[in-house]
Coordinates of C-alpha atoms in Angstrom, one line a residue:
M1 CA 0.0 -0.1 0.0
G2 CA 1.3 3.5 -0.9
D3 CA 1.7 6.3 1.5
G4 CA -1.4 8.3 2.1
E5 CA -3.7 5.8 1.3
R6 CA -6.9 5.9 3.4
T7 CA -8.4 2.9 5.2
A8 CA -12.2 3.1 6.0
L9 CA -13.9 0.9 8.8
V10 CA -17.4 -0.2 8.0
L11 CA -19.5 -1.3 10.9
S12 CA -23.0 -3.0 10.5
G13 CA -26.0 -2.9 12.7
G14 CA -27.3 -5.5 14.8
G15 CA -28.4 -4.3 18.4
A16 CA -26.5 -6.3 21.1
R17 CA -24.4 -7.9 18.2
G18 CA -22.3 -4.6 18.2
A19 CA -20.4 -6.4 20.9
Y20 CA -19.0 -8.8 18.3
E21 CA -17.8 -5.9 16.3
V22 CA -15.6 -4.7 19.2
G23 CA -14.3 -8.2 19.7
V24 CA -13.1 -8.2 16.0
L25 CA -11.6 -4.7 16.4
S26 CA -9.7 -5.7 19.6
V27 CA -7.6 -8.0 17.2
L28 CA -7.7 -6.0 14.0
L29 CA -7.1 -2.5 15.0
P30 CA -3.7 -3.0 16.6
E31 CA -2.7 -5.2 13.7
L32 CA -3.5 -2.3 11.2
E33 CA -2.0 0.3 13.3
A34 CA 1.2 -1.5 13.4
R35 CA 1.0 -1.6 9.5
G36 CA 0.4 2.1 9.4
E37 CA -3.3 1.3 8.2
R38 CA -5.4 2.3 11.1
P39 CA -8.8 3.5 9.7
S40 CA -9.3 7.2 9.2
I41 CA -12.8 7.0 7.7
L42 CA -15.4 5.6 10.1
V43 CA -18.8 4.9 8.9
G44 CA -21.5 2.9 10.7
T45 CA -25.2 2.0 11.0
S46 CA -27.4 1.6 14.1
V47 CA -25.2 0.0 16.7
G48 CA -22.4 0.2 14.3
A49 CA -23.2 4.0 14.4
I50 CA -22.6 4.0 18.0
N51 CA -19.3 2.1 17.8
A52 CA -17.9 4.4 14.9
A53 CA -18.8 7.3 17.1
A54 CA -16.9 5.8 20.0
L55 CA -14.0 5.0 18.0
A56 CA -13.9 8.6 16.7
S57 CA -13.9 9.7 20.3
T58 CA -10.7 7.6 21.1
A59 CA -8.8 7.9 18.0
H60 CA -6.2 10.0 19.7
L61 CA -5.1 6.9 21.8
S62 CA -3.1 3.9 20.7
A63 CA -5.4 1.1 19.0
E64 CA -4.7 -1.1 22.2
Q65 CA -5.8 1.7 24.5
A66 CA -8.9 2.6 22.4
M67 CA -10.0 -1.1 22.4
E68 CA -9.3 -1.5 26.1
R69 CA -12.0 1.4 26.7
E70 CA -14.3 -0.3 24.2
L71 CA -14.1 -3.7 25.7
D72 CA -14.7 -2.3 29.1
R73 CA -17.7 -0.2 28.0
W74 CA -19.4 -3.0 26.3
G75 CA -18.6 -5.4 29.3
R76 CA -20.8 -3.1 31.5
V77 CA -23.8 -3.0 29.0
D78 CA -26.8 -4.7 30.4
R79 CA -30.5 -4.4 29.2
A80 CA -31.2 -1.7 31.7
A81 CA -28.6 0.4 29.9
V82 CA -30.5 0.2 26.6
I83 CA -34.2 -0.2 27.1
R84 CA -36.8 0.4 30.1
P85 CA -38.6 -2.6 31.6
V86 CA -41.0 -4.4 29.2
I87 CA -43.8 -5.4 31.6
P88 CA -44.7 -2.0 33.0
R89 CA -45.1 -0.8 29.5
V90 CA -47.6 -3.7 28.5
P91 CA -51.1 -1.9 29.5
L92 CA -50.0 1.6 28.1
T93 CA -48.8 -0.2 25.1
G94 CA -52.2 -1.9 24.5
L95 CA -54.1 1.2 25.2
R96 CA -52.1 3.2 22.7
F97 CA -52.4 0.4 20.1
V98 CA -56.2 0.4 20.6
G99 CA -56.4 4.3 20.6
G100 CA -54.4 4.4 17.4
M101 CA -56.7 1.8 15.7
L102 CA -59.9 4.0 16.8
G103 CA -58.3 7.1 15.4
I104 CA -58.4 9.0 18.8
P105 CA -56.5 12.4 18.3
G106 CA -53.1 12.5 19.9
V107 CA -53.0 8.8 20.7
R108 CA -50.7 6.4 18.8
L109 CA -48.3 3.7 19.4
E110 CA -44.7 4.7 18.3
S111 CA -43.0 1.7 19.5
L112 CA -42.9 -1.6 21.6
L113 CA -39.9 -0.6 23.4
D114 CA -38.7 2.5 25.3
P115 CA -34.9 3.2 24.7
S116 CA -34.7 6.1 27.0
P117 CA -31.8 4.8 28.8
L118 CA -29.7 4.6 25.7
E119 CA -30.3 8.1 25.2
K120 CA -29.1 8.9 28.5
N121 CA -26.0 6.7 28.5
L122 CA -25.0 7.8 24.9
K123 CA -24.0 11.2 26.6
S124 CA -21.4 9.5 28.8
W125 CA -20.4 6.3 26.5
I126 CA -19.1 8.7 23.9
G127 CA -16.7 11.7 24.5
W128 CA -18.4 14.1 22.1
P129 CA -16.0 17.1 22.7
R130 CA -12.9 14.7 22.1
L131 CA -14.7 13.3 19.0
H132 CA -15.0 16.7 17.5
R133 CA -11.3 17.5 18.4
N134 CA -10.2 14.4 16.7
L135 CA -11.9 15.2 13.6
T136 CA -10.8 18.8 13.4
G137 CA -7.2 17.7 14.4
G138 CA -6.9 15.0 11.7
A139 CA -7.0 12.0 13.9
V140 CA -10.1 10.9 11.9
G141 CA -10.7 12.1 8.5
S142 CA -14.4 11.5 8.2
L143 CA -17.2 10.1 10.4
G144 CA -20.3 8.9 8.6
I145 CA -23.5 7.9 10.5
V146 CA -26.2 6.4 8.4
A147 CA -29.9 6.7 9.1
T148 CA -33.3 6.3 7.0
A149 CA -35.5 9.4 6.3
A150 CA -38.9 8.3 7.6
R151 CA -40.7 10.4 5.0
T152 CA -38.9 9.2 2.1
G153 CA -37.3 5.9 2.9
R154 CA -34.1 7.4 1.4
P155 CA -30.6 6.5 3.2
V156 CA -29.0 9.5 4.5
A157 CA -25.3 9.7 5.7
F158 CA -24.6 12.5 8.1
V159 CA -20.8 13.3 7.8
E160 CA -18.5 15.2 10.0
G161 CA -15.0 15.8 8.6
E162 CA -14.0 15.5 4.8
L163 CA -17.0 15.3 2.6
R164 CA -16.0 15.1 -1.1
S165 CA -18.0 16.4 -4.0
A166 CA -18.1 13.0 -5.6
A167 CA -20.2 11.9 -2.5
R168 CA -22.5 14.8 -2.8
N169 CA -23.3 13.7 -6.4
S170 CA -24.7 10.3 -5.2
H171 CA -28.0 9.2 -6.8
V172 CA -28.8 6.8 -4.0
I173 CA -27.6 8.2 -0.8
D174 CA -28.0 11.8 0.5
Y175 CA -24.7 13.1 2.0
V176 CA -25.3 15.7 4.7
A177 CA -22.5 17.7 6.3
A178 CA -23.1 17.8 10.2
K179 CA -21.7 18.2 13.6
I180 CA -22.3 14.6 14.6
G181 CA -24.2 14.3 17.9
Q182 CA -26.1 11.7 19.9
T183 CA -29.3 12.5 18.1
H184 CA -27.8 11.5 14.8
V185 CA -26.6 8.2 16.4
R186 CA -29.9 7.5 18.0
A187 CA -31.7 8.1 14.9
S188 CA -29.4 5.6 13.1
A189 CA -30.3 3.0 15.7
A190 CA -34.1 3.6 15.9
I191 CA -35.1 0.1 14.9
P192 CA -38.7 0.5 13.5
I193 CA -41.4 -1.1 15.6
L194 CA -39.2 -1.8 18.4
F195 CA -38.0 1.8 18.9
P196 CA -39.6 5.1 18.2
P197 CA -38.3 7.2 15.3
V198 CA -35.9 10.1 16.1
R199 CA -36.3 13.6 15.1
V200 CA -33.3 15.3 13.8
T201 CA -33.2 19.0 13.8
T202 CA -29.6 20.0 12.7
P203 CA -28.5 20.7 10.0
A204 CA -31.6 22.5 9.3
A205 CA -31.8 21.3 5.7
A206 CA -32.0 17.6 6.7
A207 CA -34.4 18.2 9.5
G208 CA -36.9 15.4 9.9
W209 CA -37.8 12.1 11.4
Y210 CA -35.4 9.2 11.1
V211 CA -35.5 5.4 11.7
D212 CA -32.7 2.8 11.6
G213 CA -30.3 3.1 8.9
G214 CA -30.2 -0.6 8.5
T215 CA -33.7 -0.7 6.8
R216 CA -32.0 0.6 3.8
L217 CA -28.0 0.4 4.1
N218 CA -27.1 -2.1 7.1
T219 CA -23.5 -2.3 5.9
P220 CA -22.4 1.0 4.5
I221 CA -19.7 0.1 2.2
K222 CA -20.6 2.5 -0.5
P223 CA -20.4 5.5 1.8
A224 CA -17.0 4.5 2.9
I225 CA -15.8 4.4 -0.8
D226 CA -17.6 7.6 -1.7
L227 CA -15.8 9.3 1.2
G228 CA -12.5 8.4 -0.4
A229 CA -11.4 5.1 1.1
D230 CA -8.7 3.3 -0.8
R231 CA -9.3 0.0 1.2
V232 CA -12.2 -1.0 3.5
V233 CA -12.4 -3.1 6.7
V234 CA -16.0 -4.5 6.8
I235 CA -17.4 -6.1 9.9
G236 CA -20.6 -7.9 9.5
T237 CA -22.8 -9.1 12.4
G238 CA -24.3 -11.9 10.3
S239 CA -22.6 -14.6 8.3
V240 CA -22.3 -14.4 4.5
T241 CA -21.8 -18.2 4.1
P242 CA -24.5 -19.6 1.9
V243 CA -27.3 -21.3 3.9
P244 CA -27.3 -25.2 3.0
K245 CA -30.0 -26.0 0.4
H246 CA -33.2 -27.2 2.2
E247 CA -33.9 -30.7 1.3
G248 CA -37.6 -31.6 1.5
R249 CA -40.9 -29.8 1.8
H250 CA -41.2 -26.1 3.0
D251 CA -44.6 -26.9 4.7
A252 CA -44.7 -26.0 8.4
P253 CA -47.0 -24.5 11.0
P254 CA -48.1 -20.9 10.5
P255 CA -45.2 -18.5 11.3
D256 CA -45.6 -16.4 14.4
F257 CA -44.3 -12.8 14.9
G258 CA -40.7 -14.1 15.8
V259 CA -40.4 -16.0 12.4
S260 CA -41.7 -13.3 10.3
A261 CA -39.4 -10.6 12.0
A262 CA -36.5 -12.7 11.7
H263 CA -36.9 -13.2 8.0
L264 CA -37.6 -9.4 7.6
L265 CA -34.2 -8.8 9.6
E266 CA -32.3 -11.2 7.6
G267 CA -33.4 -9.6 4.3
A268 CA -32.7 -6.2 5.5
L269 CA -29.6 -6.7 7.3
G270 CA -27.9 -10.0 5.6
D271 CA -28.7 -10.4 2.1
P272 CA -27.7 -6.9 0.9
L273 CA -24.2 -7.4 2.5
V274 CA -23.7 -10.5 0.3
E275 CA -24.4 -8.8 -2.8
D276 CA -22.4 -5.8 -1.8
L277 CA -19.2 -7.9 -1.2
R278 CA -19.7 -9.9 -4.2
K279 CA -20.0 -6.7 -6.3
L280 CA -16.9 -5.3 -4.6
G281 CA -15.0 -8.4 -5.4
D282 CA -16.2 -8.2 -9.2
I283 CA -15.3 -4.6 -9.6
N284 CA -11.9 -5.3 -8.1
T285 CA -11.4 -8.2 -10.6
F286 CA -12.8 -5.9 -13.3
S287 CA -10.5 -3.1 -12.5
A288 CA -7.4 -5.1 -11.7
N289 CA -7.5 -6.7 -15.2
G290 CA -7.6 -3.5 -16.9
S291 CA -11.1 -4.3 -18.4
S292 CA -12.5 -0.9 -17.8
S293 CA -13.7 0.1 -21.4
A294 CA -13.8 3.6 -22.7
T295 CA -17.7 3.4 -22.7
A296 CA -17.7 2.5 -18.8
V297 CA -15.4 5.3 -18.1
R298 CA -17.5 7.7 -20.1
H299 CA -20.7 6.5 -18.4
R300 CA -19.2 7.1 -14.9
R301 CA -17.8 10.7 -15.8
S302 CA -21.3 11.6 -17.2
R303 CA -22.6 10.8 -13.7
G304 CA -20.0 12.9 -12.0
R305 CA -18.3 9.6 -10.7
P306 CA -14.8 8.5 -10.9
E307 CA -14.0 5.5 -12.7
Y308 CA -13.9 2.1 -11.1
R309 CA -10.7 1.2 -9.1
P310 CA -9.6 -1.7 -7.0
I311 CA -10.6 -1.5 -3.4
P312 CA -8.7 -4.1 -1.3
Y313 CA -10.8 -5.2 1.5
I314 CA -10.9 -7.3 4.9
F315 CA -14.2 -8.9 5.9
V316 CA -14.8 -10.6 9.2
G317 CA -18.3 -11.9 10.2
P318 CA -19.5 -14.9 12.0
S319 CA -18.1 -18.3 11.0
H320 CA -21.5 -19.8 9.8
P321 CA -25.1 -18.8 9.6
G322 CA -26.8 -19.0 12.9
A323 CA -23.6 -18.7 15.0
I324 CA -24.6 -15.8 17.0
A325 CA -28.2 -17.1 17.2
E326 CA -26.9 -20.5 18.6
L327 CA -24.8 -18.5 21.4
A328 CA -27.8 -16.4 22.2
M329 CA -30.0 -19.6 22.9
D330 CA -27.3 -21.5 24.6
I331 CA -26.8 -18.7 27.2
Y332 CA -30.6 -17.8 27.3
R333 CA -31.3 -21.5 28.3
S334 CA -28.5 -21.9 30.8
R335 CA -29.3 -18.6 32.5
Y336 CA -33.2 -18.1 32.2
G337 CA -34.5 -21.5 30.9
G338 CA -37.4 -23.2 32.8
L339 CA -37.8 -22.0 36.4
K340 CA -34.8 -19.8 36.0
A341 CA -37.0 -17.4 34.1
I342 CA -37.9 -15.9 37.5
R343 CA -34.5 -14.1 37.4
S344 CA -36.0 -11.8 35.0
L345 CA -39.6 -11.8 34.4
D346 CA -39.0 -8.8 31.9
L347 CA -36.7 -10.8 29.8
A348 CA -39.2 -13.8 29.8
A349 CA -41.8 -11.3 28.5
L350 CA -39.4 -10.0 25.9
S351 CA -38.7 -13.6 24.9
R352 CA -42.3 -14.4 24.5
L353 CA -42.9 -11.3 22.4
L354 CA -40.1 -12.4 19.9
G355 CA -41.7 -15.8 19.4
R356 CA -40.3 -17.9 22.1
N357 CA -41.1 -21.3 20.5
S358 CA -40.2 -20.4 16.9
P359 CA -37.1 -21.9 15.3
T360 CA -35.9 -18.3 14.7
H361 CA -36.1 -17.2 18.2
G362 CA -32.3 -17.2 18.7
E363 CA -31.8 -14.7 15.7
L364 CA -34.3 -12.1 16.9
L365 CA -33.3 -12.7 20.5
S366 CA -29.7 -11.9 19.8
Y367 CA -30.5 -8.4 18.7
L368 CA -31.8 -7.4 22.1
F369 CA -30.2 -9.9 24.5
F370 CA -28.2 -7.3 26.4
D371 CA -27.1 -10.0 29.0
P372 CA -23.5 -9.6 30.3
E373 CA -22.6 -13.5 29.6
F374 CA -24.0 -13.1 25.9
I375 CA -21.9 -9.7 25.4
K376 CA -18.8 -11.5 26.8
G377 CA -19.4 -14.5 24.6
L378 CA -19.9 -12.1 21.5
M379 CA -16.8 -10.3 22.1
E380 CA -14.9 -13.6 22.4
M381 CA -16.4 -14.8 19.2
G382 CA -15.3 -11.8 17.3
S383 CA -11.8 -12.0 18.4
I384 CA -11.6 -15.5 17.4
D385 CA -13.1 -14.9 13.8
A386 CA -10.7 -11.9 13.5
R387 CA -7.6 -13.9 14.5
A388 CA -9.0 -16.7 12.0
W389 CA -8.9 -14.0 9.1
L390 CA -5.3 -12.9 10.0
D391 CA -3.9 -16.4 10.3
A392 CA -5.4 -17.7 7.2
P393 CA -3.2 -17.7 4.0
P394 CA -1.3 -15.4 3.2
G395 CA -1.5 -14.4 6.9
P396 CA -0.9 -11.1 8.6
S397 CA 1.9 -10.1 6.3
E398 CA -1.0 -9.4 3.7
P399 CA -4.5 -9.4 5.2
W400 CA -6.0 -7.6 2.1
Q401 CA -8.1 -9.2 -0.6
L402 CA -9.2 -8.2 -4.0
E403 CA -11.1 -11.5 -5.1
P404 CA -14.7 -11.9 -4.6
L405 CA -15.4 -13.5 -1.1
E406 CA -16.4 -16.9 -2.5
A407 CA -12.9 -17.0 -4.3
L408 CA -10.8 -16.5 -1.2
A409 CA -8.4 -19.2 -0.1
R410 CA -9.6 -18.4 3.4
P411 CA -11.8 -20.4 5.8
A412 CA -15.6 -19.9 5.2
R413 CA -16.9 -17.2 7.4

C-alpha cells in the first residue's frame, strides 16, 4: 500500500451484536496500526454508528488503549442500560395501540420498547468534545452515520469531517455535512416497531424524522468508498456463508411474529451485504485486469463519478449462519430457561414477544439480548473470527483481499 492511502472501517447494525464488532476490532485495530493502516474513515449504521462514534472519540489513543476502553464499556452493558422494563409498558402499549386503531386524536403507538436509557447513556459512553477535536485535528478524516429518512425511505449519511464532491453527487444516498451528535446516532439506531423514530433538527436542511439506517443500508460500504477510502475493513454481524439448500418440503405450522420478524431482519441486514461484497470483488477483478472500457469510463464521468478502481478489503463475520443465534440460545437456556425465568420476568416477557417457541427465536433474541454473559461471548467470538482471518493464508503479512469473497483461499466465514 502506498503512503497516504486511506483505510475505512465499515460497521454494521445488529443491536447487542455490536459487542461482536468490538471483539473483532480488539484484534484487527492493533494489527492495522502496526502496519500504518489504522482506519481514518469511520462509517456505521445502527449499533455500528454507536461503535463508530465511540472509536472517533478515542482515535487520539493507541489502538490498544482505545480497544481496552471499548471492551470495558461493552462489558458493562446490560438491558437496563439500553431499554426500560417491558412489563410495566404492556398496559399502556395496549391502550395506545387500541387508541391508534380507533383514530383517537393524539393517541398512537410509536414503538414496542422504550430506549430512553440508551439516550441517557450515549451522553457518557461517547466523549463528544474529544470526538470533534479528533475530527478537526486530523486523527479522524471523516465520520459517517447512516440513518433512513422516515418520509422518503431514503438513506441519509450524516458526515463530519471531509466530505468529497463525488459523494454529494450520489444518486442513491443523501450526504449531509453535520456536526455529529447523539441525536444522529440515536436516529441511526431507531429500529422500526421496536424503537420510536428520532427527530433530527440539525442541520436544518436535513431536519426530519429518521429510523434505523439498517432498513436501507445496514453495512455502509458505498458511503465509505464515496468518502474516499482506498481500502475497507468490513465487519458484519451476520454470516455471508450460503445457507445449505433445504432438502424436503417447505410446509410448516403458520409463522408467528418471531419467524416473520427474523426473516425481515435477515432480508434487510444480511442479504444486501452478500451482494455488496460480491459486487466489490467483481469490480476489483474487473479493474485489476484493466477491463474498464472507454464506454464505462464515459458513463461514470457523465454521472459525475470517478472510474472504477480496485478497493482491497478485509471482511470478518460470524463463522457460519446462525452462529450468534446459537450462542444466544445456549446462554438464554442456561441462565433463564425453565424456572430460572424468575431471574428476569421482564426478559421472559420480551422473549415471548419475540416468538419464544419459533425456530428463529435465537436470531431475533440476539439483537436485544443485552445480557453480560452473551456480550462477553460475542466479544470472544469476534476476536476468534478476526484472528482466523489474519492467520489464514497469506496471513498477517497481507490481510487484504481483492477477489470476490467466495474465491478466497480463506476459511468460510
